[in-house]
Amino acid sequence: MQRIARRLSALSLVVFGALLALPQASHAQLGISRPVGQQLLDGIAVKVDNQIILRSEIEGIVAQEAARAQGKPLPPDLRCKIVQSLVLNKLMIARAEVDSVTVTDAQVNSELDRRMNYFVQQVGSEKKLEEMYNKPVRVLKEDLRPQVHDQLVQQKMQEQISGKVAITPREVKEYFDRVPKDSIPYFSTEVEVGQIVIPAQVNDAAKQAAIAQLNDLRARVLAGESFEALAKQYSQDPGSGAQGGYLGFFKKGELVPEYEAASRKLEPGQLSPVVESQFGFHLIQFIERKGDSYSTRHILLKPVTGTADASVAATKLTRIRSQILKDSISFSKAAKEFSTDKMTAANGGLLANRQDGGSRLPLDKLDPAIFFIIDTMKVGHITPPLPYRTDDGKEAMRILYLKSNTPPHQANLLDDYQKISQAALSQKKSKALDDWYEKNRDTVYLEVAPEYAQCKVLASNGQ
């Protein structure tokens, strides 16, 4: 019989990944729609040392799985598998306390900002987000803080347990040879798509307007107005603006160099001159130092670009495209040299498959903005410059390159080594997690509500 961690590995990824990725369907599960303290009314399903699992957590994940099933029957043991997976996560948190595995406030703040930015992008504005949950963004973030902290600790523990596990080509072949012939997956059409991205340039007039506005705000603060009130009104940073520009505590090297250099020159209460970074223009107010950490608040303005500014990027991309088509430079080298999208540039411009880390993407899962362009392209073709908006909302231009188009086929080591290697590695990491679980399962106090007692959440394999 399979051991417990392997039985739970796929579900653990669903539970853990869903909470971190914050899909819209799971908003209500994240605790941000409940008043602080109300969660205790749900009832405690399981206690793992001082960690608790609520009935609402279990039922929320059941509801999410039901939505994914689209009317198909759910496995009869689904609730038990969810409980087992959550207990494994709580066990990691409990052991993290013993092993002194911690995360910093800066890491938690950064993740909270990422999530707030995600929510704001999903609903359209901070105001709409606050109206949806009837809470200011500041309160939403504080409601999420304990949960985010625990999830980051779980990530760190899981990384320590299985992060150094590696796989050899021999192990990949052995893994594939063990797959029953009638269970070998069949892959749909897959493509490799590359991009080179160049942002639209901000013209001098827009830059000067942002600088002038920040200098005006600086003068108003010096004249006695509240920095926090002005940040709430004018800052274009969705993460900190609602909190009066407050960023929290950071250590050296955790903020962009320009911001950090300006901040560290200030004394408590002092204002910086206008500072430019990759995010825009900042007015910074220094708050305090604690050891090797410091806290600040800021007002961020992002100068807007226009059609004329994008034409400069388009001209540069046209020149790069011409050089590639003349074989003066390869697409991969051009992407590494010129593309400002760091994630794809490091991979020679190729978009990554988030499921296995490879470069081949299922055609039917492509972003529609890409699908409708490359669907009519031939392998080796490169588009003219196209308008593009980056993940952080900046206007840009890009060219797309269709590197390969693989027809539907049954998985094999030659064409699908990356996918098979990833699956073999996942199994090996699950084994490492399994071994850790068996070693530590008896080191915690466990109390299970009667309706979940049959799940045997800490039973050893076969029991």
Short mmCIF file of C-alpha atoms in Angstrom, two decimals:
data_model
loop_
_atom_site.label_atom_id
_atom_site.label_comp_id
_atom_site.label_asym_id
_atom_site.label_seq_id
_atom_site.Cartn_x
_atom_site.Cartn_y
_atom_site.Cartn_z
CA MET A 1 0.00 0.00 0.00
CA GLN A 2 1.29 3.47 -0.81
CA ARG A 3 2.58 5.48 2.11
CA ILE A 4 0.63 8.48 3.34
CA ALA A 5 2.74 11.32 1.94
CA ARG A 6 2.59 9.86 -1.56
CA ARG A 7 -1.16 9.41 -1.26
CA LEU A 8 -1.46 13.04 -0.30
CA SER A 9 1.16 14.66 -2.52
CA ALA A 10 -1.16 15.69 -5.35
CA LEU A 11 -3.87 16.94 -3.00
CA SER A 12 -1.29 18.77 -0.87
CA LEU A 13 -0.20 20.69 -3.95
CA VAL A 14 -3.82 21.58 -4.71
CA VAL A 15 -4.50 22.77 -1.16
CA PHE A 16 -1.20 24.58 -0.75
CA GLY A 17 -1.01 26.00 -4.26
CA ALA A 18 -4.59 27.21 -4.27
CA LEU A 19 -4.12 29.17 -1.10
CA LEU A 20 -0.95 30.83 -2.36
CA ALA A 21 -2.19 31.59 -5.85
CA LEU A 22 -5.45 33.13 -4.63
CA PRO A 23 -7.87 32.19 -7.41
CA GLN A 24 -11.07 34.18 -7.35
CA ALA A 25 -13.16 31.15 -6.40
CA SER A 26 -11.29 30.80 -3.11
CA HIS A 27 -11.59 34.36 -1.83
CA ALA A 28 -14.06 33.35 0.87
CA GLN A 29 -11.72 30.61 2.07
CA LEU A 30 -8.90 33.02 2.81
CA GLY A 31 -10.37 34.53 5.96
CA ILE A 32 -10.63 38.04 4.54
CA SER A 33 -14.41 38.00 4.36
CA ARG A 34 -14.92 37.06 8.00
CA PRO A 35 -14.62 39.50 10.91
CA VAL A 36 -11.62 38.81 13.10
CA GLY A 37 -12.48 36.19 15.71
CA GLN A 38 -15.59 34.90 13.95
CA GLN A 39 -13.73 31.87 12.58
CA LEU A 40 -13.93 30.17 16.00
CA LEU A 41 -17.67 29.76 15.45
CA ASP A 42 -16.84 27.29 12.66
CA GLY A 43 -15.66 24.75 15.20
CA ILE A 44 -12.26 23.09 15.49
CA ALA A 45 -11.91 19.89 13.47
CA VAL A 46 -8.33 19.01 14.41
CA LYS A 47 -5.66 20.30 16.82
CA VAL A 48 -1.98 19.68 16.04
CA ASP A 49 -0.07 20.97 19.06
CA ASN A 50 -1.11 24.63 19.19
CA GLN A 51 -2.20 24.65 15.52
CA ILE A 52 -5.87 24.22 14.61
CA ILE A 53 -7.82 23.18 11.52
CA LEU A 54 -11.34 24.57 11.22
CA ARG A 55 -14.31 22.80 9.70
CA SER A 56 -14.72 25.77 7.36
CA GLU A 57 -11.21 25.20 5.96
CA ILE A 58 -12.06 21.60 5.11
CA GLU A 59 -15.47 22.41 3.65
CA GLY A 60 -14.07 25.33 1.66
CA ILE A 61 -11.60 23.02 -0.09
CA VAL A 62 -14.33 20.42 -0.66
CA ALA A 63 -16.40 23.13 -2.34
CA GLN A 64 -13.47 24.12 -4.52
CA GLU A 65 -12.89 20.50 -5.58
CA ALA A 66 -16.62 20.13 -6.32
CA ALA A 67 -16.46 23.18 -8.60
CA ARG A 68 -13.51 21.69 -10.45
CA ALA A 69 -15.30 18.35 -10.83
CA GLN A 70 -18.11 20.12 -12.76
CA GLY A 71 -20.84 17.75 -11.61
CA LYS A 72 -18.77 14.54 -11.57
CA PRO A 73 -18.89 12.55 -8.30
CA LEU A 74 -16.18 13.33 -5.75
CA PRO A 75 -14.00 10.57 -4.26
CA PRO A 76 -15.69 9.19 -1.11
CA ASP A 77 -12.51 9.68 0.92
CA LEU A 78 -11.96 13.29 -0.24
CA ARG A 79 -12.60 14.86 3.16
CA CYS A 80 -10.16 12.49 4.85
CA LYS A 81 -7.47 13.26 2.27
CA ILE A 82 -8.02 16.98 2.78
CA VAL A 83 -7.79 16.56 6.57
CA GLN A 84 -4.62 14.49 6.18
CA SER A 85 -3.06 17.09 3.90
CA LEU A 86 -3.91 19.96 6.25
CA VAL A 87 -2.54 17.99 9.22
CA LEU A 88 0.71 17.51 7.31
CA ASN A 89 0.91 21.27 6.78
CA LYS A 90 0.18 21.94 10.46
CA LEU A 91 2.80 19.38 11.45
CA MET A 92 5.34 21.31 9.40
CA ILE A 93 4.40 24.54 11.20
CA ALA A 94 4.63 22.84 14.60
CA ARG A 95 8.04 21.37 13.78
CA ALA A 96 9.20 24.72 12.37
CA GLU A 97 8.75 26.24 15.82
CA VAL A 98 10.92 23.49 17.34
CA ASP A 99 13.54 23.72 14.58
CA SER A 100 13.58 27.56 14.67
CA VAL A 101 12.50 27.86 11.03
CA THR A 102 11.18 31.40 10.64
CA VAL A 103 10.26 33.97 8.01
CA THR A 104 10.87 37.71 8.28
CA ASP A 105 8.30 40.48 8.53
CA ALA A 106 9.65 41.78 5.23
CA GLN A 107 8.86 38.47 3.51
CA VAL A 108 5.34 38.44 4.95
CA ASN A 109 4.78 42.09 3.96
CA SER A 110 6.02 41.41 0.44
CA GLU A 111 3.64 38.46 0.03
CA LEU A 112 0.76 40.48 1.45
CA ASP A 113 1.47 43.27 -1.03
CA ARG A 114 1.58 40.73 -3.86
CA ARG A 115 -1.79 39.37 -2.87
CA MET A 116 -3.37 42.79 -2.50
CA ASN A 117 -2.03 43.77 -5.92
CA TYR A 118 -3.54 40.59 -7.34
CA PHE A 119 -6.94 41.30 -5.79
CA VAL A 120 -6.91 44.91 -6.94
CA GLN A 121 -6.12 43.81 -10.51
CA GLN A 122 -8.90 41.21 -10.37
CA VAL A 123 -11.65 43.55 -9.19
CA GLY A 124 -10.43 46.74 -10.90
CA SER A 125 -9.54 49.09 -8.04
CA GLU A 126 -8.84 49.35 -4.32
CA LYS A 127 -12.22 50.97 -3.78
CA LYS A 128 -14.06 48.05 -5.38
CA LEU A 129 -12.05 45.59 -3.30
CA GLU A 130 -12.93 47.43 -0.09
CA GLU A 131 -16.59 47.58 -1.08
CA MET A 132 -16.60 43.84 -1.86
CA TYR A 133 -15.37 42.88 1.62
CA ASN A 134 -16.65 45.95 3.47
CA LYS A 135 -13.19 46.51 4.92
CA PRO A 136 -10.28 48.84 4.16
CA VAL A 137 -7.25 47.24 2.48
CA ARG A 138 -5.26 47.75 5.68
CA VAL A 139 -7.68 45.52 7.61
CA LEU A 140 -7.78 42.93 4.83
CA LYS A 141 -4.01 42.62 4.99
CA GLU A 142 -3.99 42.27 8.76
CA ASP A 143 -6.70 39.59 8.55
CA LEU A 144 -4.53 37.68 6.09
CA ARG A 145 -1.23 38.17 7.94
CA PRO A 146 -1.35 35.07 10.22
CA GLN A 147 -2.37 32.83 7.34
CA VAL A 148 0.30 34.19 5.01
CA HIS A 149 2.93 33.80 7.74
CA ASP A 150 2.00 30.15 8.24
CA GLN A 151 1.97 29.42 4.52
CA LEU A 152 5.44 30.93 4.06
CA VAL A 153 6.73 28.85 6.97
CA GLN A 154 5.23 25.74 5.35
CA GLN A 155 6.98 26.61 2.11
CA LYS A 156 10.29 27.04 3.88
CA MET A 157 9.93 23.76 5.78
CA GLN A 158 8.99 21.90 2.60
CA GLU A 159 12.00 23.41 0.86
CA GLN A 160 14.28 22.23 3.67
CA ILE A 161 12.79 18.74 3.54
CA SER A 162 12.81 18.16 -0.22
CA GLY A 163 14.44 21.18 -1.84
CA LYS A 164 17.82 19.50 -2.43
CA VAL A 165 16.36 16.33 -3.93
CA ALA A 166 17.64 15.80 -7.48
CA ILE A 167 16.94 13.24 -10.20
CA THR A 168 19.33 11.47 -12.59
CA PRO A 169 18.65 10.48 -16.22
CA ARG A 170 18.79 6.84 -15.15
CA GLU A 171 16.11 7.42 -12.51
CA VAL A 172 13.94 9.21 -15.09
CA LYS A 173 14.15 6.21 -17.44
CA GLU A 174 13.42 3.77 -14.60
CA TYR A 175 10.40 5.85 -13.59
CA PHE A 176 9.04 5.90 -17.15
CA ASP A 177 9.66 2.16 -17.63
CA ARG A 178 7.51 1.45 -14.55
CA VAL A 179 4.49 3.26 -16.01
CA PRO A 180 1.99 0.69 -17.39
CA LYS A 181 1.76 0.94 -21.16
CA ASP A 182 -1.97 1.59 -21.03
CA SER A 183 -1.40 4.46 -18.56
CA ILE A 184 1.12 6.45 -20.60
CA PRO A 185 -0.45 9.90 -21.11
CA TYR A 186 -1.44 11.32 -24.47
CA PHE A 187 -0.43 14.95 -25.03
CA SER A 188 -2.34 17.43 -27.17
CA THR A 189 -0.68 19.88 -29.55
CA GLU A 190 2.11 21.78 -27.81
CA VAL A 191 4.09 24.83 -28.91
CA GLU A 192 7.22 26.69 -27.91
CA VAL A 193 6.72 30.46 -28.01
CA GLY A 194 9.34 33.12 -27.42
CA GLN A 195 8.99 36.83 -26.80
CA ILE A 196 11.18 39.92 -26.67
CA VAL A 197 9.67 42.73 -24.62
CA ILE A 198 10.66 46.40 -24.63
CA PRO A 199 8.68 48.85 -22.47
CA ALA A 200 7.23 52.05 -23.82
CA GLN A 201 9.38 55.00 -22.85
CA VAL A 202 8.05 57.64 -20.51
CA ASN A 203 8.48 61.04 -22.13
CA ASP A 204 10.18 63.89 -20.32
CA ALA A 205 6.97 65.89 -19.96
CA ALA A 206 5.29 63.03 -18.04
CA LYS A 207 8.36 62.58 -15.84
CA GLN A 208 8.58 66.26 -15.04
CA ALA A 209 4.85 66.37 -14.20
CA ALA A 210 5.28 63.51 -11.69
CA ILE A 211 8.35 65.14 -10.13
CA ALA A 212 6.57 68.49 -9.85
CA GLN A 213 3.54 66.89 -8.19
CA LEU A 214 5.71 65.07 -5.65
CA ASN A 215 7.64 68.23 -4.88
CA ASP A 216 4.32 69.98 -4.28
CA LEU A 217 3.24 67.18 -1.93
CA ARG A 218 6.59 67.43 -0.17
CA ALA A 219 6.05 71.12 0.44
CA ARG A 220 2.57 70.43 1.81
CA VAL A 221 3.95 67.90 4.30
CA LEU A 222 6.64 70.34 5.41
CA ALA A 223 3.89 72.93 5.87
CA GLY A 224 2.11 70.63 8.30
CA GLU A 225 -0.19 68.34 6.28
CA SER A 226 -0.30 64.63 7.08
CA PHE A 227 1.98 62.46 4.94
CA GLU A 228 -0.32 59.50 5.54
CA ALA A 229 -3.43 61.37 4.40
CA LEU A 230 -1.68 62.54 1.22
CA ALA A 231 -0.40 59.01 0.53
CA LYS A 232 -3.93 57.62 0.80
CA GLN A 233 -5.14 60.25 -1.65
CA TYR A 234 -2.33 60.34 -4.20
CA SER A 235 -0.07 57.26 -3.99
CA GLN A 236 -0.33 54.85 -6.91
CA ASP A 237 1.09 51.94 -4.92
CA PRO A 238 -1.97 49.69 -4.36
CA GLY A 239 -0.21 47.77 -1.59
CA SER A 240 0.80 50.63 0.68
CA GLY A 241 -1.34 53.57 -0.46
CA ALA A 242 -4.36 52.55 1.61
CA GLN A 243 -2.10 52.33 4.67
CA GLY A 244 -0.81 55.86 4.37
CA GLY A 245 2.20 54.73 2.36
CA TYR A 246 3.54 52.47 5.14
CA LEU A 247 5.88 49.74 3.84
CA GLY A 248 6.94 48.10 7.10
CA PHE A 249 10.45 47.06 8.17
CA PHE A 250 13.14 46.00 5.71
CA LYS A 251 16.80 45.07 5.95
CA LYS A 252 19.67 46.08 3.70
CA GLY A 253 19.27 44.74 0.18
CA GLU A 254 15.53 44.03 0.42
CA LEU A 255 14.33 47.17 -1.38
CA VAL A 256 15.38 48.53 -4.77
CA PRO A 257 18.80 50.25 -4.53
CA GLU A 258 17.60 53.79 -5.28
CA TYR A 259 14.89 53.66 -2.62
CA GLU A 260 17.18 52.09 -0.05
CA ALA A 261 20.04 54.54 -0.67
CA ALA A 262 17.72 57.54 -0.21
CA SER A 263 16.04 56.05 2.87
CA ARG A 264 19.21 55.21 4.77
CA LYS A 265 20.39 58.82 4.56
CA LEU A 266 17.34 60.04 6.49
CA GLU A 267 16.58 60.45 10.17
CA PRO A 268 13.16 59.70 11.73
CA GLY A 269 10.54 62.09 10.36
CA GLN A 270 12.70 63.42 7.55
CA LEU A 271 11.58 63.54 3.91
CA SER A 272 13.67 62.53 0.92
CA PRO A 273 13.92 64.49 -2.30
CA VAL A 274 12.06 62.87 -5.20
CA VAL A 275 13.60 59.45 -5.94
CA GLU A 276 13.29 57.56 -9.22
CA SER A 277 13.26 53.74 -9.36
CA GLN A 278 12.02 51.07 -11.75
CA PHE A 279 8.56 51.47 -10.19
CA GLY A 280 8.25 55.22 -10.78
CA PHE A 281 8.93 58.28 -8.59
CA HIS A 282 8.88 58.20 -4.78
CA LEU A 283 8.60 60.69 -1.95
CA ILE A 284 9.91 58.90 1.15
CA GLN A 285 9.38 59.61 4.82
CA PHE A 286 11.69 57.79 7.24
CA ILE A 287 9.99 56.37 10.35
CA GLU A 288 12.43 54.46 12.58
CA ARG A 289 15.33 52.02 12.89
CA LYS A 290 15.26 48.75 14.82
CA GLY A 291 18.62 47.01 14.83
CA ASP A 292 19.59 46.42 11.21
CA SER A 293 16.05 47.05 9.96
CA TYR A 294 14.30 50.30 9.10
CA SER A 295 10.77 51.38 8.25
CA THR A 296 9.48 54.02 5.84
CA ARG A 297 6.35 55.23 4.15
CA HIS A 298 6.21 56.62 0.62
CA ILE A 299 4.05 58.20 -2.05
CA LEU A 300 4.52 56.60 -5.46
CA LEU A 301 3.62 58.23 -8.78
CA LYS A 302 3.88 56.37 -12.08
CA PRO A 303 4.20 58.63 -15.13
CA VAL A 304 1.89 57.45 -17.91
CA THR A 305 3.15 56.55 -21.37
CA GLY A 306 1.46 57.34 -24.66
CA THR A 307 1.25 56.12 -28.25
CA ALA A 308 4.23 58.17 -29.31
CA ASP A 309 6.36 56.65 -26.53
CA ALA A 310 5.45 53.09 -27.59
CA SER A 311 6.62 53.84 -31.13
CA VAL A 312 10.21 54.12 -29.89
CA ALA A 313 10.01 50.57 -28.49
CA ALA A 314 8.37 49.38 -31.71
CA THR A 315 11.17 50.86 -33.82
CA LYS A 316 13.81 49.12 -31.69
CA LEU A 317 11.96 45.79 -31.92
CA THR A 318 11.62 46.15 -35.70
CA ARG A 319 15.38 46.56 -35.93
CA ILE A 320 15.99 43.52 -33.69
CA ARG A 321 13.51 41.42 -35.70
CA SER A 322 15.27 42.36 -38.93
CA GLN A 323 18.64 41.28 -37.50
CA ILE A 324 17.20 37.91 -36.40
CA LEU A 325 15.61 37.29 -39.81
CA LYS A 326 18.98 38.06 -41.47
CA ASP A 327 20.68 35.57 -39.11
CA SER A 328 22.82 38.38 -37.69
CA ILE A 329 21.75 37.25 -34.21
CA SER A 330 19.69 34.37 -32.83
CA PHE A 331 16.33 34.97 -31.21
CA SER A 332 17.64 33.45 -27.98
CA LYS A 333 20.66 35.76 -27.84
CA ALA A 334 18.58 38.80 -28.78
CA ALA A 335 16.11 38.02 -25.99
CA LYS A 336 18.90 37.73 -23.44
CA GLU A 337 20.46 41.00 -24.59
CA PHE A 338 17.45 43.21 -25.24
CA SER A 339 14.27 41.87 -23.59
CA THR A 340 13.29 43.57 -20.34
CA ASP A 341 11.14 40.62 -19.25
CA LYS A 342 13.64 38.95 -16.92
CA MET A 343 11.76 35.66 -16.55
CA THR A 344 11.68 34.87 -20.27
CA ALA A 345 14.93 36.63 -21.20
CA ALA A 346 16.91 34.23 -18.99
CA ASN A 347 15.35 31.37 -20.97
CA GLY A 348 16.21 32.78 -24.38
CA GLY A 349 12.82 34.48 -24.56
CA LEU A 350 10.81 31.25 -24.26
CA LEU A 351 7.64 31.26 -22.16
CA ALA A 352 7.69 28.66 -19.39
CA ASN A 353 5.11 26.00 -18.67
CA ARG A 354 4.20 26.62 -15.02
CA GLN A 355 3.22 22.98 -14.55
CA ASP A 356 6.57 21.35 -15.33
CA GLY A 357 8.98 24.24 -15.85
CA GLY A 358 9.58 23.29 -19.48
CA SER A 359 9.14 25.43 -22.57
CA ARG A 360 6.41 23.43 -24.33
CA LEU A 361 2.92 24.81 -23.78
CA PRO A 362 -0.41 23.07 -24.52
CA LEU A 363 -1.98 24.97 -27.40
CA ASP A 364 -5.43 24.89 -25.81
CA LYS A 365 -4.11 26.37 -22.56
CA LEU A 366 -2.36 29.37 -24.12
CA ASP A 367 -3.27 32.93 -23.19
CA PRO A 368 -5.87 33.91 -25.84
CA ALA A 369 -3.80 37.02 -26.63
CA ILE A 370 -1.03 34.67 -27.80
CA PHE A 371 -3.16 31.82 -29.17
CA PHE A 372 -4.95 33.89 -31.80
CA ILE A 373 -1.63 35.25 -33.02
CA ILE A 374 0.48 32.10 -33.25
CA ASP A 375 -2.41 29.86 -34.39
CA THR A 376 -1.88 30.99 -37.98
CA MET A 377 1.93 31.26 -37.80
CA LYS A 378 4.45 28.84 -39.28
CA VAL A 379 7.32 27.50 -37.21
CA GLY A 380 10.23 29.94 -37.30
CA HIS A 381 8.11 33.02 -37.99
CA ILE A 382 8.36 36.19 -35.88
CA THR A 383 5.56 38.74 -35.58
CA PRO A 384 5.99 42.47 -36.12
CA PRO A 385 5.95 44.52 -32.88
CA LEU A 386 2.66 44.15 -30.97
CA PRO A 387 1.19 46.16 -28.07
CA TYR A 388 1.65 44.45 -24.71
CA ARG A 389 0.95 45.17 -21.05
CA THR A 390 3.41 43.74 -18.55
CA ASP A 391 2.42 41.89 -15.37
CA ASP A 392 2.89 45.07 -13.36
CA GLY A 393 0.58 47.03 -15.68
CA LYS A 394 3.19 48.91 -17.75
CA GLU A 395 2.68 49.59 -21.44
CA ALA A 396 5.19 47.84 -23.70
CA MET A 397 5.73 46.32 -27.14
CA ARG A 398 6.83 42.78 -27.95
CA ILE A 399 7.57 40.42 -30.80
CA LEU A 400 6.48 36.77 -30.65
CA TYR A 401 8.40 33.82 -32.11
CA LEU A 402 6.98 30.36 -32.84
CA LYS A 403 9.92 28.03 -32.21
CA SER A 404 8.17 24.68 -32.49
CA ASN A 405 4.77 23.03 -32.94
CA THR A 406 4.53 19.44 -31.69
CA PRO A 407 1.48 17.46 -32.90
CA PRO A 408 -0.61 15.30 -30.51
CA HIS A 409 1.29 12.18 -29.39
CA GLN A 410 1.73 9.56 -26.69
CA ALA A 411 4.39 10.51 -24.15
CA ASN A 412 7.92 9.29 -24.85
CA LEU A 413 11.37 9.99 -23.41
CA LEU A 414 12.66 11.65 -26.58
CA ASP A 415 9.93 14.28 -26.96
CA ASP A 416 8.75 14.62 -23.38
CA TYR A 417 11.85 14.19 -21.23
CA GLN A 418 11.22 17.42 -19.32
CA LYS A 419 7.69 16.41 -18.30
CA ILE A 420 8.70 12.86 -17.37
CA SER A 421 11.71 14.14 -15.44
CA GLN A 422 9.48 16.54 -13.50
CA ALA A 423 7.05 13.73 -12.63
CA ALA A 424 9.90 11.49 -11.46
CA LEU A 425 11.34 14.32 -9.39
CA SER A 426 7.95 15.00 -7.81
CA GLN A 427 7.66 11.36 -6.81
CA LYS A 428 11.14 11.42 -5.28
CA LYS A 429 10.36 14.62 -3.37
CA SER A 430 7.16 13.03 -2.12
CA LYS A 431 9.26 10.13 -0.82
CA ALA A 432 11.48 12.60 1.05
CA LEU A 433 8.40 14.27 2.51
CA ASP A 434 7.01 10.84 3.38
CA ASP A 435 10.19 9.89 5.25
CA TRP A 436 10.14 13.16 7.18
CA TYR A 437 6.47 12.63 8.04
CA GLU A 438 7.12 9.12 9.39
CA LYS A 439 10.01 10.42 11.48
CA ASN A 440 8.06 13.32 13.00
CA ARG A 441 4.44 12.15 13.15
CA ASP A 442 4.73 10.98 16.76
CA THR A 443 6.30 14.21 18.03
CA VAL A 444 3.08 16.25 18.16
CA TYR A 445 -0.09 16.23 20.23
CA LEU A 446 -3.15 15.43 18.12
CA GLU A 447 -6.82 15.87 18.89
CA VAL A 448 -9.44 15.04 16.23
CA ALA A 449 -13.15 15.85 16.29
CA PRO A 450 -15.33 12.69 16.30
CA GLU A 451 -16.61 13.12 12.71
CA TYR A 452 -13.03 12.95 11.39
CA ALA A 453 -11.73 10.19 13.69
CA GLN A 454 -12.07 7.56 10.94
CA CYS A 455 -9.50 9.45 8.83
CA LYS A 456 -6.55 8.16 10.91
CA VAL A 457 -4.64 11.29 10.05
CA LEU A 458 -1.42 10.27 11.77
CA ALA A 459 -1.58 6.55 11.10
CA SER A 460 1.58 4.95 9.77
CA ASN A 461 1.53 3.28 6.35
CA GLY A 462 -0.86 0.41 6.06
CA GLN A 463 -2.73 1.22 9.31
#
